[in-house]
C-alpha cells in the first residue's frame, strides 16, 4: 500500500508539474515586429498599416535595408521584445515579398504577395472594432502535407492575438480565413455582423450572424521555408514557383518575337513585290 501511495503521489506531482509548465507556455507574450524595406510603394505601405491595425500585439519599425544582412531583423526583434517578425521586402518597386520569421531561432518562411487589395481599395460595407481579437479559420488542406502544417502553426503564432495582449479588446468580431488553392494561400478578413445590414436593427433569434468582408485581401505564394530565422537549411522549396523576373523576361521575349515576325513579314512582302512586278497597263495614259 505504501508503494502504491508513493507511486500515485509521484504521478500526481508529475501532473501538477505538467499543468504548471502548460500555464507558463500559455502565458508567453507573443509580439510581432513589422518592418518594411526601402523602396516600398504606397500600396505596400497601406497593407502594412492595415495589418498593424488588425494585429494589436504588433509593433512597427521604420524602414530599413536588410537585404544583405538579415540578422539585423533578429536584433531589432530582441530590442523591441518581439518573438515574431513580419518583413516586407520590395524589389524593383513592383514585387513584394513577405517574410514571416520566429525570432531568433526560426523557422522562417518567404512568400511572394500577389493580388493585393487594401482596405481603402475595397471600400466594402463593414467595420470591426480596432484592437479586437480575430478568429483564425484554416482550410482542411492545411492538414494534408507537412509543410502546410508548419505554415498553419506559423500563422497561428503570428496572426493569433494572445489573450491580454497590448491594445487588445476582450472579444471577437472578425475572422481571418486561410485557404489553400492552386498551391497558394488566400487570405481574407470578414466581420461577424450581428445586425441586419438593410434595416440596421438586431437580427432575429432564428437568424445567424453573417460575414462581411472588410479586407485587406491578398494571396501568398510560398517560395521557401528555412530552418533558422531569415536563413539556414532549407526545409521546403516550392517547385512550382516562378520568379517574376523570369515572367517579365518571357513577356519581353514574346513581344520581341512578335516584332521580329512582323519585320520578317514586311521584308518578305517587299522581296516578293520586287521579284514579281506588276505588268504595265497600256491604257494607263489614255484618259489623262
Coordinates of C-alpha atoms in Angstrom, one line a residue:
X1 CA 0.0 0.0 0.0
X2 CA 2.8 2.4 0.8
X3 CA 4.4 1.7 -2.5
X4 CA 1.1 2.3 -4.3
X5 CA 0.6 5.5 -2.4
X6 CA 4.1 6.7 -3.3
X7 CA 3.6 5.8 -6.9
X8 CA 0.3 7.6 -7.0
X9 CA 1.8 10.6 -5.3
X10 CA 4.7 10.8 -7.7
X11 CA 2.3 10.6 -10.7
X12 CA 0.1 13.3 -9.1
X13 CA 3.1 15.5 -8.7
X14 CA 4.1 14.9 -12.3
X15 CA 0.7 16.0 -13.5
X16 CA 1.0 19.2 -11.4
X17 CA 4.3 19.9 -13.0
X18 CA 2.8 19.4 -16.5
X19 CA 0.0 21.8 -15.6
X20 CA 2.4 24.4 -14.4
X21 CA 4.6 24.1 -17.5
X22 CA 1.5 24.4 -19.7
X23 CA 0.4 27.6 -17.8
X24 CA 3.9 29.0 -18.3
X25 CA 3.7 28.2 -22.0
X26 CA 0.3 29.8 -22.4
X27 CA 1.4 32.9 -20.7
X28 CA 4.1 33.6 -23.2
X29 CA 3.5 37.1 -24.7
X30 CA 3.6 36.8 -28.5
X31 CA 4.6 40.1 -30.1
X32 CA 5.0 40.8 -33.8
X33 CA 7.5 43.3 -35.2
X34 CA 6.5 44.8 -38.6
X35 CA 9.3 46.1 -40.8
X36 CA 9.3 47.3 -44.4
X37 CA 12.3 47.7 -46.7
X38 CA 13.1 50.9 -48.6
X39 CA 11.5 51.4 -51.9
X40 CA 8.0 50.4 -50.8
X41 CA 5.1 51.7 -52.9
X42 CA 2.0 53.3 -51.4
X43 CA 0.0 50.1 -51.7
X44 CA 2.7 48.2 -49.8
X45 CA 2.6 50.8 -47.0
X46 CA -1.2 50.7 -46.9
X47 CA -1.0 46.9 -46.5
X48 CA 1.5 47.2 -43.6
X49 CA -0.8 49.8 -41.9
X50 CA -3.8 47.6 -42.3
X51 CA -2.1 44.6 -40.8
X52 CA -0.8 46.8 -37.9
X53 CA -4.4 48.0 -37.2
X54 CA -5.7 44.4 -37.3
X55 CA -3.0 43.0 -35.0
X56 CA -2.9 44.8 -31.7
X57 CA 0.1 42.9 -30.5
X58 CA 2.3 44.3 -33.3
X59 CA 5.0 46.9 -33.2
X60 CA 6.0 48.9 -36.2
X61 CA 9.6 49.9 -37.0
X62 CA 11.0 52.4 -39.5
X63 CA 12.1 51.3 -42.9
X64 CA 15.5 49.5 -43.1
X65 CA 17.6 48.0 -45.8
X66 CA 18.3 44.4 -44.6
X67 CA 18.7 42.6 -47.9
X68 CA 22.4 41.9 -47.3
X69 CA 22.4 41.4 -43.5
X70 CA 19.1 39.8 -42.4
X71 CA 20.5 39.3 -38.9
X72 CA 19.6 43.0 -38.2
X73 CA 15.9 41.9 -38.1
X74 CA 16.6 39.5 -35.2
X75 CA 18.4 42.2 -33.3
X76 CA 15.5 44.6 -33.8
X77 CA 13.1 41.9 -32.6
X78 CA 15.2 41.5 -29.5
X79 CA 15.3 45.2 -28.9
X80 CA 11.6 45.5 -29.2
X81 CA 11.0 42.3 -27.1
X82 CA 9.2 40.6 -30.1
X83 CA 9.4 36.9 -30.9
X84 CA 7.8 37.1 -34.4
X85 CA 8.8 39.3 -37.4
X86 CA 7.0 40.5 -40.5
X87 CA 9.4 41.8 -43.0
X88 CA 8.0 43.3 -46.3
X89 CA 10.7 43.3 -48.9
X90 CA 10.1 45.3 -52.1
X91 CA 12.2 44.8 -55.2
X92 CA 12.2 47.0 -58.3
X93 CA 9.3 49.0 -56.8
X94 CA 6.8 46.3 -58.0
X95 CA 7.4 42.9 -56.4
X96 CA 6.5 42.4 -52.8
X97 CA 7.9 39.6 -50.7
X98 CA 6.7 38.8 -47.2
X99 CA 9.0 37.2 -44.6
X100 CA 7.4 35.6 -41.5
X101 CA 10.0 34.5 -39.0
X102 CA 10.1 33.2 -35.5
X103 CA 13.0 35.1 -33.9
X104 CA 15.7 34.4 -33.1
X105 CA 15.8 30.6 -33.7
X106 CA 13.4 30.1 -36.6
X107 CA 11.7 28.8 -38.6
X108 CA 11.1 31.4 -41.3
X109 CA 9.0 31.5 -44.5
X110 CA 9.4 33.6 -47.6
X111 CA 6.3 34.4 -49.6
X112 CA 5.5 36.4 -52.7
X113 CA 2.5 38.6 -52.2
X114 CA 0.1 38.6 -55.2
X115 CA -3.4 40.0 -55.9
X116 CA -3.1 42.6 -53.2
X117 CA -6.1 44.8 -52.3
X118 CA -6.0 47.1 -49.3
X119 CA -9.0 48.3 -47.2
X120 CA -9.0 51.6 -49.0
X121 CA -9.2 50.0 -52.3
X122 CA -12.0 47.5 -51.4
X123 CA -14.4 50.0 -49.8
X124 CA -16.7 47.3 -48.6
X125 CA -19.6 47.8 -46.2
X126 CA -18.3 46.6 -42.8
X127 CA -16.2 47.6 -39.9
X128 CA -14.6 45.9 -36.9
X129 CA -13.5 47.5 -33.7
X130 CA -9.8 48.3 -33.6
X131 CA -8.0 46.0 -31.3
X132 CA -10.5 43.2 -31.2
X133 CA -9.1 39.6 -31.4
X134 CA -9.6 37.7 -34.6
X135 CA -10.8 34.1 -35.1
X136 CA -8.5 32.1 -37.2
X137 CA -10.1 29.8 -39.8
X138 CA -7.9 27.3 -41.7
X139 CA -8.8 25.2 -44.7
X140 CA -8.8 21.4 -44.3
X141 CA -6.0 21.2 -46.8
X142 CA -3.5 22.5 -44.2
X143 CA -3.5 19.1 -42.6
X144 CA -2.7 17.2 -45.8
X145 CA 1.0 17.9 -46.2
X146 CA 3.8 18.5 -43.6
X147 CA 4.9 22.0 -45.0
X148 CA 1.3 23.2 -44.8
X149 CA 1.0 22.0 -41.2
X150 CA 4.1 24.0 -40.4
X151 CA 2.7 27.1 -42.2
X152 CA -0.5 26.7 -40.2
X153 CA 1.4 26.7 -36.9
X154 CA 3.4 29.8 -38.1
X155 CA 0.2 31.6 -39.0
X156 CA -1.4 30.7 -35.7
X157 CA 1.5 32.2 -33.7
X158 CA 1.8 35.4 -35.8
X159 CA -1.8 36.3 -36.7
X160 CA -3.4 34.9 -33.5
X161 CA -3.7 37.7 -30.9
X162 CA -2.9 36.3 -27.5
X163 CA -5.2 36.9 -24.6
X164 CA -4.3 40.0 -22.6
X165 CA -2.1 41.5 -25.4
X166 CA -1.4 45.2 -25.5
X167 CA -4.2 47.3 -27.0
X168 CA -6.4 44.3 -27.5
X169 CA -10.1 44.1 -26.7
X170 CA -11.5 41.0 -24.8
X171 CA -13.9 39.8 -27.6
X172 CA -14.0 38.6 -31.2
X173 CA -15.8 40.4 -34.0
X174 CA -13.9 39.3 -37.2
X175 CA -12.4 36.2 -38.8
X176 CA -9.1 35.6 -40.6
X177 CA -9.5 32.9 -43.2
X178 CA -6.6 31.0 -44.7
X179 CA -7.4 28.8 -47.8
X180 CA -5.1 26.7 -49.9
X181 CA -6.0 27.0 -53.7
X182 CA -3.6 26.1 -56.5
X183 CA -0.7 25.8 -54.1
X184 CA -1.2 29.4 -52.9
X185 CA -2.6 30.7 -49.6
X186 CA -5.6 33.0 -49.9
X187 CA -6.1 35.5 -47.0
X188 CA -9.4 37.1 -46.3
X189 CA -10.8 39.1 -43.4
X190 CA -14.5 39.0 -42.5
X191 CA -16.5 40.9 -40.0
X192 CA -19.0 39.0 -37.8
X193 CA -22.2 41.1 -38.3
X194 CA -24.8 40.6 -35.6
X195 CA -27.1 43.3 -37.0
X196 CA -29.2 43.4 -40.2
X197 CA -27.4 45.4 -42.8
X198 CA -30.7 46.5 -44.5
X199 CA -32.5 47.8 -41.5
X200 CA -29.7 48.4 -39.1
X201 CA -31.6 46.5 -36.3
X202 CA -30.6 43.4 -34.4
X203 CA -31.0 40.0 -36.1
X204 CA -33.9 37.8 -35.1
X205 CA -33.3 34.8 -32.8
X206 CA -33.5 32.3 -35.6
X207 CA -31.1 34.3 -37.9
X208 CA -27.4 33.5 -37.7
X209 CA -24.7 36.1 -37.8
X210 CA -23.4 37.0 -41.2
X211 CA -19.9 37.5 -42.5
X212 CA -19.0 40.7 -44.3
X213 CA -15.6 41.0 -46.0
X214 CA -13.8 44.2 -44.9
X215 CA -10.3 43.5 -46.3
X216 CA -7.4 43.5 -46.8
X217 CA -7.1 40.6 -49.2
X218 CA -4.0 39.1 -50.7
X219 CA -2.5 35.8 -51.9
X220 CA 0.7 34.3 -50.5
X221 CA 2.8 32.2 -52.8
X222 CA 5.2 30.2 -50.7
X223 CA 8.8 30.2 -52.0
X224 CA 10.9 28.6 -49.4
X225 CA 10.8 27.5 -45.7
X226 CA 14.1 27.9 -43.8
X227 CA 15.1 26.2 -40.5
X228 CA 16.6 29.3 -39.0
X229 CA 15.4 32.8 -38.7
X230 CA 15.9 34.5 -42.1
X231 CA 18.2 31.8 -43.3
X232 CA 19.7 28.4 -42.6
X233 CA 19.0 25.0 -44.2
X234 CA 16.0 24.7 -46.5
X235 CA 13.1 22.7 -45.1
X236 CA 10.8 23.1 -48.1
X237 CA 11.1 24.7 -51.6
X238 CA 8.2 25.3 -53.8
X239 CA 8.9 23.6 -57.2
X240 CA 6.1 25.4 -59.0
X241 CA 7.4 28.9 -58.1
X242 CA 8.5 31.1 -61.0
X243 CA 10.3 34.3 -60.3
X244 CA 8.6 37.4 -61.5
X245 CA 11.8 38.4 -63.3
X246 CA 11.5 35.2 -65.4
X247 CA 7.9 36.0 -66.2
X248 CA 8.7 39.5 -67.3
X249 CA 11.6 38.3 -69.4
X250 CA 9.3 35.8 -71.1
X251 CA 6.8 38.5 -71.8
X252 CA 9.5 40.7 -73.3
X253 CA 10.7 37.7 -75.4
X254 CA 7.2 37.1 -76.7
X255 CA 6.9 40.8 -77.6
X256 CA 10.3 40.7 -79.3
X257 CA 9.3 37.6 -81.2
X258 CA 6.1 39.3 -82.4
X259 CA 8.0 42.3 -83.5
X260 CA 10.6 40.2 -85.3
X261 CA 7.8 38.3 -87.0
X262 CA 6.2 41.5 -88.3
X263 CA 9.5 42.8 -89.6
X264 CA 10.2 39.4 -91.4
X265 CA 6.7 39.5 -93.0
X266 CA 7.3 43.1 -94.2
X267 CA 10.7 42.1 -95.6
X268 CA 9.2 39.1 -97.4
X269 CA 6.4 41.3 -98.9
X270 CA 8.9 43.7 -100.2
X271 CA 11.1 41.0 -101.7
X272 CA 8.0 39.4 -103.4
X273 CA 6.9 42.7 -104.9
X274 CA 10.4 43.2 -106.3
X275 CA 10.6 39.7 -107.8
X276 CA 7.0 39.8 -109.2
X277 CA 6.5 43.4 -110.5
X278 CA 3.0 44.4 -111.8
X279 CA 2.6 44.5 -115.6
X280 CA 2.4 47.9 -117.3
X281 CA -1.1 48.9 -118.3
X282 CA -1.1 50.1 -122.0
X283 CA -4.3 52.2 -121.4
X284 CA -2.9 54.0 -118.4
X285 CA -2.3 57.4 -120.1
X286 CA -5.3 57.4 -122.4
X287 CA -7.7 59.3 -120.2
X288 CA -5.2 61.8 -118.7

